Amino acid sequence: MQFAPFASDIDVAFFSSLAYHKINYDKLDSSARRVLGIYEIQPNDAPGNSCRMQIGGTALTADEPAVGQFRAEGIIRNFNTVEEFKKTNYAEIIQKSGRTIWEAIHDGSIYSIPSLLSSFTILSFANLKKYHFQYWCGFPALHSSPPWSVVGQRRQFSVEETSSLCDVVTTWRYSIDSRQRGFFLVKRVKSSIEDEDTVWKLAPLGDYERGFFNDVEDKKKDAFVAFADPSNFEEHPGWPLRNLLYLIRKRWKLQEVNIIGYRDVHALRHQPRSVIWTLKDDSPPDLSDLSIKDAPLPKITGWERNREKKLAPRMADLSQIMDPTRLADSAVDLNNRLMKWRIAPNLDLDKIKGTKCLLLGAGTLGAYVSRILLGWGVHKITLIDNATVSYSNPVRQPLFKFEDCLNGGQPKAIKAAEALKEIYPSVDAQGFKMMVPMAGHPIRDEAHGEQMKADYDKLVSLIQEHDAIFLLMDTRESRWLPTLLGKFYGKIVLNAALGFDTFVVMRHGVRPELETEDEGEAVDDKKPQVTEPVSELGCYFCNDVVAPADSIKDQTLDQMCTVTRPGIAAIASALLVELFVSILQHPQVASAPAPASPDEDRGSHPLGTVPHQIRGFLFNFQNKLIHAPGYIYCSACSNKMLSAFDDGGWEFVKKAMNEPGFIEEVSGLAEVQKAAAAIDDELDWSEDDNGDGDGEML
């Protein structure tokens, strides 16, 4: 009989764990460490890929495998130098490992830890500068001499027998120590004296010497020794059987035995896969006692062959993926790509990853939004804020710590970018401490004017460089210029604003794609033409009939601080980022139409509909979807404002800051206000002074 040898299947994460333990714990200590190996019954594996010994990322620390897995007791010795590794006496190592099994069989301790029959040894050297790992796995096997011979043909149980046995095995695994699962005794007995029906009974190996088979009438037919067989070769059992056969011969003195190579899984219990072999020992009966004092050690082999089928160590070059930063990249990418397996196969993750995001505001909203963007794999995040971290910030703004508040506080935007890099080193995060020019906030002096001009130029440059703009500031007027610029340059603009227990999350409309008089010739992206809107979605200012003004002046303390329920920022931020991702997945991207109703079918969109506004109310825990068209006299996104900005640039912005009523005049809101006042004047609200109506009901 030939056996399918174990093949090592070492997870990349295991090497990472090995390197971590070497650097932080073992240091110069190269003594052996315990490692947990796992093998499984995998019906769908090709025979050549079966019988794998899995060494996972937690193998150095894990104690228990899952119920459907079988444990193997292993040790690893990680040498300090490559010379030590190469000069090791490999034959002596495998002999020592095999002797541990041999002694456990002879002294009976194997019954308390049968998983030792599948034990293994790993020798390794880790070059932690280059992330090159040399290793050699050995799976010690005690040779039975002479070898066992197969009697007759291999057999299988019927569907009914397999199904009932599978149920019993599955139940038994839950009740037994994990070290016992891989090897067990099986017998078929009558369910009762009167009843001819038979049932399966299972027991650990140690019960053999306690008379487990004594009540079996026909031992050649109904008594079996079983092992979890990871091999998918029809004629060749897996490696664990080798040491089990040595135990059967040496300890139980059996010369004929029925072996079950148990290969069934509960989900496929109606498709019999387990194999039964009857094995015979033709040598004279072994009458020696179990003392190991003078007993000769059997032949022991087991070193794994490398990929060239030679008895030599293997090399794992993990320089491209072993760096912790790259491991983080792989982990983040994997977590998102798992969505594509079943749930959202059409999800375009590369589009999300490549979208450059500009966050105006690095406070509570900015901190939460940036963290969730990281979760989606966004690689370019830029933050703008003029404030410093105060003592009240860290508890509500998850990118900051107490230390950031000391000595007057660190600049929020810069510190937030640093925190993002600490969380995810591969992110391209930048922070800028700067002001956003605000409507109604006049320039105080020449120096202030120069600073405002510099901040304006930087803001325009950043908006041009990014794809999506998030408005996350504290005041309405601070959102005015970014709203105008985002519309002018055709960017995705997203906005979130908070009340005490309410919030609004919305996307701004974009102008339709424009063409020059020569059909098909695209307009310069840097300076789009201004045309009449075509059913655009409104912006944050489209419902206003007054222009934004200085809302900070004369504020009381409760007005200066953002007074909201602590959880509302996280809720709004999550919805805003999910809205952003949904926009990117829509075929029309930022031009995606808003749904006519909340119940509108998602169609082929992988993430569902793309609403215009989400208004949330925590006092009754409800969200409402709002659809509002753009306003022709909007103070921020109307074509009149875009045209005026196109003509004036910084001079236009400066007038909006300095001159009260300027925005109303340009946008047309002044005329709307005058018309409303005129209508009001025409209405006669005075009471009739004529006494002729005395007693008349009006």
XYZ file of C-alpha atoms in Angstrom:
698
model
C 0.000 0.000 0.000
C 1.204 3.479 -0.900
C 0.256 6.572 1.047
C -0.488 10.131 -0.100
C 2.065 12.311 1.725
C 1.178 15.556 3.430
C 1.945 18.723 1.475
C 2.643 21.870 3.452
C 0.229 24.747 2.771
C 1.637 27.736 4.650
C -0.344 30.958 4.690
C 1.522 34.196 3.984
C 0.135 35.537 7.258
C 1.995 32.785 9.108
C 5.329 34.139 7.909
C 4.246 37.585 9.058
C 3.415 36.166 12.477
C 6.710 34.280 12.575
C 8.620 37.478 11.788
C 6.669 39.401 14.432
C 7.390 36.815 17.121
C 11.055 36.666 16.140
C 11.479 40.438 16.361
C 9.371 41.103 19.442
C 9.581 37.948 21.541
C 12.076 35.265 20.520
C 14.947 37.549 19.505
C 18.067 35.327 19.787
C 16.161 32.388 21.236
C 15.996 29.715 18.518
C 14.409 26.987 20.603
C 11.383 25.171 19.246
C 7.916 26.702 19.449
C 4.583 24.935 19.311
C 2.594 25.388 16.100
C -0.918 24.193 15.269
C -1.430 22.400 11.975
C -4.802 21.731 10.393
C -5.924 19.286 7.738
C -9.381 18.853 6.292
C -11.557 16.580 4.217
C -11.992 18.536 0.975
C -14.184 16.593 -1.491
C -13.744 19.144 -4.281
C -9.937 19.140 -4.301
C -8.146 17.375 -7.119
C -6.239 14.329 -5.804
C -2.908 16.049 -6.406
C -4.000 19.036 -4.320
C -5.434 17.029 -1.444
C -3.761 15.944 1.787
C -2.619 19.474 2.644
C -1.277 20.440 6.040
C -2.449 23.998 6.554
C -0.350 26.355 8.656
C -2.477 29.472 9.127
C -1.722 32.985 10.251
C -2.678 32.182 13.864
C -0.863 28.836 14.025
C 1.635 30.112 16.605
C -1.079 31.225 19.008
C -4.226 29.217 18.190
C -5.262 26.325 20.413
C -8.364 24.928 18.760
C -9.350 24.229 15.153
C -12.916 24.503 13.883
C -15.194 21.500 14.381
C -14.819 20.383 10.764
C -11.022 20.519 10.920
C -8.473 18.062 12.293
C -5.510 19.167 14.317
C -1.904 18.122 14.006
C 0.672 18.786 16.700
C 3.656 20.639 15.320
C 6.803 22.417 16.351
C 8.893 25.000 14.528
C 12.489 25.928 15.108
C 13.468 29.250 13.555
C 17.256 29.533 13.362
C 19.186 32.750 13.879
C 21.505 32.323 10.896
C 21.280 30.643 7.519
C 24.460 28.702 8.356
C 22.772 27.079 11.370
C 19.828 26.177 9.192
C 21.973 24.573 6.487
C 24.258 22.672 8.893
C 21.412 21.073 10.832
C 21.377 17.277 10.933
C 18.018 16.767 9.254
C 18.050 12.982 9.692
C 18.528 13.420 13.429
C 15.649 15.926 13.597
C 13.150 13.628 11.856
C 14.333 10.725 14.027
C 13.735 12.796 17.138
C 10.256 13.790 15.969
C 9.368 10.203 15.126
C 10.708 8.983 18.457
C 8.201 11.248 20.247
C 5.369 9.407 18.483
C 6.998 6.013 19.090
C 7.369 6.626 22.816
C 3.773 7.865 23.099
C 2.541 4.651 21.465
C 4.608 2.460 23.759
C 3.732 4.208 27.024
C 0.052 4.711 26.136
C 0.085 8.511 26.264
C -0.935 8.492 22.607
C -4.504 7.831 23.772
C -4.727 11.245 25.393
C -3.354 13.014 22.316
C -3.987 10.928 19.168
C -3.374 14.042 17.039
C 0.315 13.339 17.683
C -0.006 10.611 15.032
C -0.240 13.459 12.480
C 2.532 15.552 13.994
C 5.043 17.580 12.000
C 8.246 19.580 12.347
C 9.282 22.794 10.585
C 12.829 24.081 10.387
C 13.211 27.626 9.110
C 15.407 30.651 8.662
C 13.830 34.083 8.200
C 15.818 36.791 6.454
C 13.801 39.683 7.820
C 15.655 42.297 5.776
C 14.706 40.759 2.456
C 11.637 38.837 3.637
C 13.069 35.587 2.330
C 12.030 32.491 4.273
C 13.768 29.137 3.923
C 11.895 26.253 5.485
C 11.582 22.493 5.463
C 8.599 20.556 6.735
C 8.841 17.023 8.015
C 5.921 14.677 8.677
C 7.488 11.762 10.597
C 6.171 8.325 9.677
C 6.961 5.103 11.559
C 7.460 2.296 9.043
C 5.646 -0.973 9.621
C 7.990 -3.823 8.768
C 6.990 -5.914 6.955
C 4.391 -3.638 5.337
C 0.703 -4.372 5.583
C -0.961 -5.983 2.564
C -4.434 -5.238 1.221
C -6.944 -8.093 1.318
C -9.445 -8.020 -1.540
C -10.802 -4.827 -3.081
C -11.440 -1.542 -1.393
C -15.085 -1.086 -0.434
C -17.556 1.683 0.311
C -20.639 1.904 2.482
C -24.080 2.307 0.980
C -25.810 5.683 0.850
C -27.954 4.748 3.847
C -24.968 3.504 5.863
C -22.908 6.565 4.962
C -25.683 8.981 5.861
C -26.269 7.446 9.286
C -22.533 7.131 10.018
C -21.976 10.744 8.974
C -24.654 11.930 11.400
C -23.052 9.983 14.247
C -19.542 11.234 13.426
C -20.707 14.862 13.233
C -22.426 14.615 16.623
C -19.430 12.828 18.161
C -17.006 15.567 17.089
C -18.893 18.150 19.120
C -18.614 16.028 22.260
C -14.941 15.093 22.049
C -11.626 16.853 22.557
C -10.239 18.222 19.280
C -7.135 16.039 19.676
C -9.339 12.926 19.389
C -11.237 13.836 16.210
C -8.798 12.523 13.624
C -8.691 8.882 14.834
C -11.538 6.804 16.251
C -13.083 3.360 16.606
C -16.291 2.396 14.812
C -18.575 -0.565 15.347
C -21.929 -1.634 13.994
C -24.218 -3.286 16.558
C -27.881 -4.123 16.963
C -29.955 -1.309 18.381
C -31.578 -3.771 20.814
C -31.775 -7.489 21.486
C -35.203 -7.771 19.882
C -34.509 -5.403 16.979
C -32.466 -6.525 13.966
C -31.698 -2.924 12.951
C -28.116 -1.844 13.492
C -26.627 1.416 14.685
C -23.169 2.954 14.584
C -21.154 3.434 17.749
C -17.981 5.531 17.992
C -15.220 5.780 20.569
C -11.712 7.238 20.915
C -8.711 4.968 20.318
C -8.129 4.406 24.028
C -11.413 2.500 24.323
C -9.921 -0.404 22.355
C -8.114 -1.568 25.467
C -11.288 -1.100 27.492
C -13.179 -3.667 25.413
C -15.008 -1.456 22.935
C -15.306 -4.298 20.392
C -16.242 -7.035 22.892
C -19.949 -6.944 21.978
C -19.348 -7.138 18.216
C -20.460 -10.547 16.960
C -18.709 -10.447 13.590
C -15.539 -8.411 14.002
C -14.457 -8.985 10.407
C -17.643 -7.332 9.228
C -18.658 -4.822 11.893
C -15.472 -3.636 13.670
C -13.425 -0.794 12.174
C -10.553 1.514 12.996
C -11.108 4.891 11.327
C -9.067 7.978 10.574
C -9.955 11.294 8.971
C -8.512 10.823 5.503
C -7.473 14.046 3.712
C -6.448 12.105 0.588
C -8.644 12.169 -2.526
C -6.725 9.393 -4.295
C -9.015 6.413 -4.789
C -6.374 3.791 -4.023
C -4.047 5.658 -1.677
C -4.940 6.610 1.894
C -3.548 9.752 3.482
C -0.334 10.022 5.493
C -1.978 9.825 8.967
C -2.669 6.108 8.459
C 1.029 5.183 8.573
C 1.522 5.887 12.273
C -1.919 4.504 13.105
C -0.937 1.162 11.524
C 2.213 1.054 13.632
C 0.063 1.538 16.756
C -2.356 -1.214 15.647
C 0.459 -3.705 15.150
C 2.716 -2.791 18.050
C 0.214 -1.979 20.774
C -2.890 -3.960 19.837
C -1.008 -6.940 18.308
C -3.572 -7.183 15.493
C -2.694 -9.004 12.283
C -5.852 -8.137 10.391
C -7.914 -4.958 10.623
C -10.670 -3.097 8.796
C -9.598 0.487 8.138
C -12.031 3.266 7.283
C -10.484 6.151 5.404
C -13.207 8.575 6.461
C -13.740 11.083 3.639
C -17.365 12.115 4.015
C -18.685 15.551 4.898
C -22.112 16.176 6.333
C -23.272 18.393 3.473
C -22.578 15.566 0.974
C -23.490 12.621 3.177
C -25.699 11.165 0.422
C -22.636 10.785 -1.813
C -20.449 8.071 -0.194
C -16.721 8.806 -0.408
C -15.214 6.952 2.533
C -13.089 3.923 1.651
C -12.788 0.637 3.571
C -9.618 -1.409 3.311
C -8.998 -4.767 4.966
C -5.301 -4.945 5.798
C -3.351 -8.022 6.829
C -0.001 -8.527 8.545
C 1.628 -11.731 7.278
C 4.540 -11.609 9.724
C 4.644 -13.808 12.828
C 2.716 -12.423 15.799
C 4.584 -9.743 17.776
C 4.881 -11.169 21.280
C 7.255 -8.527 22.653
C 6.163 -6.342 25.519
C 5.664 -2.587 25.224
C 8.796 -1.641 27.128
C 10.960 0.783 25.190
C 14.080 0.029 27.183
C 15.540 -2.393 24.663
C 13.042 -1.962 21.829
C 14.570 -0.955 18.497
C 13.359 2.266 16.919
C 11.629 1.600 13.590
C 12.669 3.278 10.367
C 11.434 6.870 10.307
C 11.056 9.094 7.246
C 8.980 12.112 6.350
C 10.863 15.121 4.980
C 8.787 16.892 2.352
C 10.078 17.190 -1.203
C 10.415 20.647 -2.725
C 8.775 21.853 -5.938
C 11.492 20.131 -7.980
C 10.602 16.854 -6.210
C 13.932 16.832 -4.403
C 14.522 16.209 -0.709
C 15.570 19.761 0.025
C 14.230 22.887 1.760
C 11.854 25.332 0.111
C 12.192 29.089 -0.315
C 9.399 31.634 0.080
C 10.273 35.053 -1.360
C 7.729 37.372 0.181
C 9.580 40.622 -0.385
C 6.731 42.012 -2.488
C 3.936 41.215 -0.058
C 5.541 40.722 3.324
C 6.157 44.384 4.119
C 3.509 45.327 6.718
C 2.314 48.229 4.588
C 1.788 45.960 1.628
C 0.131 43.405 3.837
C -2.283 46.132 4.929
C -2.891 46.976 1.276
C -3.693 43.347 0.525
C -5.971 43.040 3.536
C -7.959 46.201 2.755
C -8.229 45.227 -0.888
C -9.305 41.680 -0.046
C -11.975 42.834 2.384
C -13.603 44.934 -0.323
C -13.108 42.425 -3.124
C -14.999 39.790 -1.162
C -18.104 41.894 -1.887
C -17.697 40.998 -5.558
C -17.793 37.253 -4.961
C -21.520 37.002 -4.412
C -23.170 40.195 -3.205
C -22.129 42.841 -5.748
C -20.197 41.256 -8.642
C -20.421 44.442 -10.742
C -18.876 46.690 -8.115
C -16.079 48.824 -9.619
C -13.625 49.010 -6.741
C -10.824 50.490 -8.827
C -12.997 53.500 -9.586
C -13.538 54.089 -5.879
C -9.871 53.554 -5.114
C -8.769 56.028 -7.772
C -11.166 58.863 -6.897
C -9.350 61.810 -5.317
C -11.303 63.268 -2.413
C -11.026 66.783 -0.970
C -12.533 67.261 2.491
C -13.271 70.823 3.549
C -13.428 70.546 7.311
C -11.351 68.203 9.476
C -13.607 68.241 12.527
C -16.212 65.710 13.588
C -17.661 65.160 10.121
C -14.262 65.233 8.455
C -12.821 62.661 10.852
C -15.656 60.186 10.346
C -15.885 60.707 6.587
C -12.160 60.144 6.090
C -12.206 56.937 8.139
C -15.060 55.501 6.099
C -13.350 56.523 2.860
C -10.371 54.459 4.029
C -12.686 51.514 4.522
C -13.746 51.765 0.878
C -10.116 51.815 -0.218
C -9.870 55.477 -1.278
C -6.166 56.294 -1.623
C -6.130 60.077 -2.057
C -7.602 62.189 0.761
C -6.837 65.882 1.245
C -8.149 67.872 4.202
C -8.573 71.619 4.679
C -9.203 73.283 8.039
C -8.073 76.465 9.752
C -8.636 75.355 13.354
C -6.437 73.613 15.900
C -7.321 70.619 18.052
C -9.043 71.680 21.274
C -9.627 69.677 24.442
C -13.249 68.979 23.542
C -12.362 67.443 20.176
C -10.797 63.983 20.752
C -13.878 62.387 22.314
C -16.002 63.234 19.254
C -13.403 63.391 16.507
C -11.755 59.959 16.176
C -8.584 61.112 14.411
C -7.319 63.102 17.392
C -5.805 62.238 20.771
C -5.310 64.157 24.011
C -1.683 64.882 23.112
C -2.864 66.779 20.033
C -4.538 69.381 22.273
C -1.399 70.379 24.176
C 0.596 73.569 23.617
C -2.252 75.364 21.949
C -3.337 72.407 19.845
C -2.053 70.902 16.615
C -3.455 72.102 13.255
C -6.486 69.911 12.642
C -6.044 69.251 8.932
C -2.357 68.398 9.203
C -2.827 66.206 12.274
C -5.798 64.438 10.702
C -3.719 63.563 7.640
C -0.963 62.180 9.872
C -3.518 60.097 11.777
C -4.857 58.635 8.531
C -1.344 57.556 7.564
C -0.895 55.901 10.958
C -4.103 53.964 10.396
C -3.338 53.054 6.786
C 0.245 53.872 5.724
C -0.450 53.605 1.996
C -3.011 56.397 1.926
C -1.932 59.597 0.190
C -3.200 62.005 2.841
C -2.380 65.704 3.039
C -3.598 68.455 5.301
C -3.624 72.211 4.724
C -4.158 74.822 7.425
C -5.958 77.548 5.507
C -9.093 79.660 5.422
C -11.892 79.387 2.896
C -12.950 82.898 1.767
C -16.518 83.399 3.018
C -19.323 85.555 1.672
C -20.171 88.380 4.067
C -16.814 88.209 5.859
C -15.006 91.371 4.684
C -11.267 91.689 4.242
C -9.909 93.602 7.233
C -6.639 94.990 5.918
C -3.990 94.546 3.255
C -2.243 91.632 4.999
C -5.539 89.860 5.486
C -6.350 90.454 1.833
C -3.077 88.914 0.691
C -3.698 85.874 2.882
C -7.246 85.506 1.543
C -5.966 85.712 -2.038
C -3.368 83.021 -1.337
C -5.983 80.778 0.298
C -8.360 81.387 -2.610
C -5.704 80.400 -5.166
C -4.874 77.261 -3.178
C -8.543 76.321 -2.872
C -9.127 76.706 -6.613
C -6.040 74.607 -7.327
C -7.093 71.837 -4.925
C -10.627 71.672 -6.301
C -9.259 71.374 -9.825
C -6.941 68.550 -8.740
C -9.608 66.460 -6.992
C -12.635 64.537 -8.211
C -15.002 64.751 -5.257
C -15.484 67.649 -2.849
C -16.953 67.079 0.610
C -18.387 70.125 2.381
C -18.086 69.434 6.109
C -17.650 72.880 7.670
C -19.462 74.539 10.574
C -21.058 77.536 8.840
C -23.246 78.070 5.809
C -21.139 80.868 4.368
C -17.985 78.727 4.413
C -19.717 76.328 2.011
C -20.646 79.027 -0.502
C -17.393 79.380 -2.467
C -16.616 75.613 -2.620
C -20.193 75.044 -3.846
C -19.703 77.578 -6.620
C -16.254 76.260 -7.556
C -17.393 72.640 -7.502
C -20.245 73.440 -9.886
C -18.015 75.584 -12.098
C -15.351 72.886 -12.501
C -17.815 70.017 -12.838
C -16.860 68.150 -9.665
C -18.856 65.757 -7.523
C -19.918 67.881 -4.549
C -21.313 66.275 -1.406
C -22.593 68.102 1.610
C -23.465 67.164 5.195
C -24.869 69.505 7.830
C -25.989 68.787 11.386
C -28.609 70.074 13.774
C -29.081 68.946 17.347
C -31.014 65.841 16.356
C -31.405 66.329 12.606
C -29.087 66.192 9.640
C -29.041 66.648 5.902
C -26.863 64.652 3.530
C -26.975 65.618 -0.120
C -25.215 65.714 -3.452
C -25.127 68.810 -5.593
C -26.245 68.791 -9.181
C -23.759 69.102 -12.020
C -24.133 70.854 -15.323
C -24.710 68.578 -18.302
C -21.712 67.830 -20.475
C -21.116 70.719 -22.830
C -19.900 70.761 -26.380
C -18.598 73.503 -28.645
C -20.247 74.510 -31.875
C -18.241 71.796 -33.614
C -20.183 68.707 -32.560
C -18.146 66.261 -30.528
C -15.352 68.689 -29.609
C -15.058 68.767 -25.829
C -14.842 72.027 -23.946
C -11.723 72.795 -21.917
C -12.219 71.300 -18.440
C -10.373 74.139 -16.772
C -12.856 76.775 -17.942
C -16.272 75.269 -18.702
C -18.809 77.208 -20.683
C -21.955 78.355 -18.940
C -25.273 77.310 -20.462
C -28.830 77.069 -19.271
C -29.448 74.267 -16.776
C -31.197 71.083 -17.862
C -33.227 69.702 -14.923
C -30.248 69.869 -12.579
C -30.398 68.883 -8.941
C -30.244 71.729 -6.468
C -27.353 72.627 -4.209
C -27.224 73.483 -0.493
C -28.259 77.104 -1.191
C -31.014 76.518 -3.752
C -33.853 76.908 -1.223
C -32.555 80.226 0.128
C -34.033 83.605 -0.807
C -31.229 85.494 0.944
C -27.514 85.298 0.263
C -25.151 83.760 2.827
C -23.818 86.283 5.323
C -21.721 86.423 8.485
C -23.412 83.971 10.863
C -20.564 83.979 13.392
C -20.925 87.561 14.561
C -22.570 88.022 17.967
C -22.853 84.265 18.596
C -23.308 83.000 22.161
C -21.245 80.081 23.483
C -23.858 77.450 22.614
C -24.002 78.872 19.093
C -20.231 78.926 18.651
C -19.922 75.248 19.574
C -21.498 72.510 17.492
C -24.239 71.290 19.826
C -25.485 67.971 18.469
C -26.252 64.510 19.717
C -22.851 62.752 19.684
C -23.912 59.940 17.375
C -25.445 62.071 14.665
C -22.133 62.973 12.994
C -21.195 59.331 12.535
C -24.609 58.559 11.039
C -24.492 61.479 8.619
C -20.884 60.758 7.664
C -21.624 57.124 6.902
C -24.600 58.043 4.731
C -22.570 60.695 2.921
C -19.756 58.300 2.005
C -22.195 55.588 0.963
C -23.977 58.146 -1.225
C -20.606 59.068 -2.734
C -19.804 55.418 -3.516
C -23.258 54.896 -5.018
C -22.689 57.902 -7.288
C -19.434 56.406 -8.554
C -21.136 53.113 -9.370
C -23.940 54.691 -11.407
C -23.421 54.717 -15.202
C -24.104 58.479 -15.244
C -21.931 59.114 -12.181
C -22.654 62.624 -10.818
C -25.423 63.126 -13.395
C -27.359 60.156 -12.020
C -31.049 61.083 -11.721
C -32.596 61.035 -8.287
C -35.229 58.325 -7.730
C -38.822 59.418 -8.185
C -39.778 57.563 -4.998
C -37.962 55.749 -2.178
C -39.380 52.448 -3.459
C -37.952 52.811 -6.952
C -36.320 49.646 -8.260
C -32.531 49.602 -8.015
C -32.229 48.326 -11.591
C -28.749 47.130 -12.484
C -27.042 49.424 -9.987
C -24.866 47.277 -7.703
C -25.591 49.423 -4.635
C -29.135 50.624 -5.243
C -30.660 54.014 -5.952
C -28.823 57.347 -5.725
C -30.974 59.899 -3.858
C -30.522 63.655 -4.015
C -30.990 64.447 -0.332
C -31.340 62.387 2.823
C -32.837 64.246 5.740
C -32.590 62.429 9.044
C -34.473 62.916 12.291
C -33.161 61.261 15.419
C -36.104 62.262 17.553
C -38.186 59.655 15.696
C -35.333 57.740 14.016
C -36.554 58.336 10.481
C -34.870 59.287 7.229
C -36.626 60.982 4.335
C -35.446 61.192 0.736
C -35.908 64.631 -0.842
C -35.600 65.610 -4.488
C -35.232 69.350 -5.134
C -34.378 70.926 -8.513
C -31.886 73.721 -8.935
C -33.060 77.322 -8.413
C -32.519 79.762 -11.259
C -31.671 82.547 -8.768
C -29.483 80.416 -6.486
C -26.793 82.442 -4.755
C -24.170 79.744 -5.375
C -24.852 77.470 -8.342
C -27.069 79.487 -10.717
C -25.755 80.273 -14.172
C -25.693 83.994 -13.377
C -23.292 83.353 -10.517
C -21.151 80.996 -12.597
C -20.939 83.546 -15.411
C -20.004 86.327 -13.005
C -17.298 84.160 -11.472
C -16.058 83.194 -14.911
C -15.668 86.871 -15.752
C -14.334 88.167 -12.447
C -12.510 85.363 -10.642
C -10.908 86.631 -7.431
C -12.329 90.131 -7.879
C -15.816 88.635 -7.956
C -15.136 86.662 -4.769
C -13.657 89.716 -3.069
C -16.819 91.736 -3.769
C -18.939 88.897 -2.376
C -16.904 89.110 0.811
C -16.848 92.891 1.132
C -20.071 94.265 -0.339
C -23.403 93.524 1.352
C -26.100 92.826 -1.227
C -23.605 92.045 -4.021
C -24.543 88.368 -4.276
C -28.278 89.200 -4.273
C -27.788 91.654 -7.139
C -25.731 89.252 -9.277
C -27.891 86.176 -8.703
C -31.203 87.975 -9.122
C -32.301 87.379 -5.543
C -32.550 91.163 -5.085
C -35.238 91.321 -7.757
C -37.036 88.379 -6.162
C -36.970 90.168 -2.817
C -38.197 93.430 -4.389
C -41.014 91.623 -6.158
C -42.055 89.945 -2.925
C -42.012 93.296 -1.126
C -44.067 94.922 -3.886
C -46.711 92.223 -3.653
C -46.766 92.680 0.095
C -47.285 96.433 -0.310
C -50.178 95.929 -2.698
C -52.059 93.816 -0.192
C -54.397 95.827 2.012
C -54.067 94.412 5.527
C -55.730 97.407 7.301
C -59.131 97.090 8.912
C -62.031 99.005 7.429
C -62.594 102.182 9.500
C -66.148 102.707 8.126
C -68.646 102.334 10.968
C -71.381 101.277 8.507
C -70.298 97.712 8.960
C -70.923 97.598 12.656
C -72.100 94.129 13.635
C -71.381 92.675 10.152
C -69.616 89.321 10.103
C -66.382 89.584 8.002
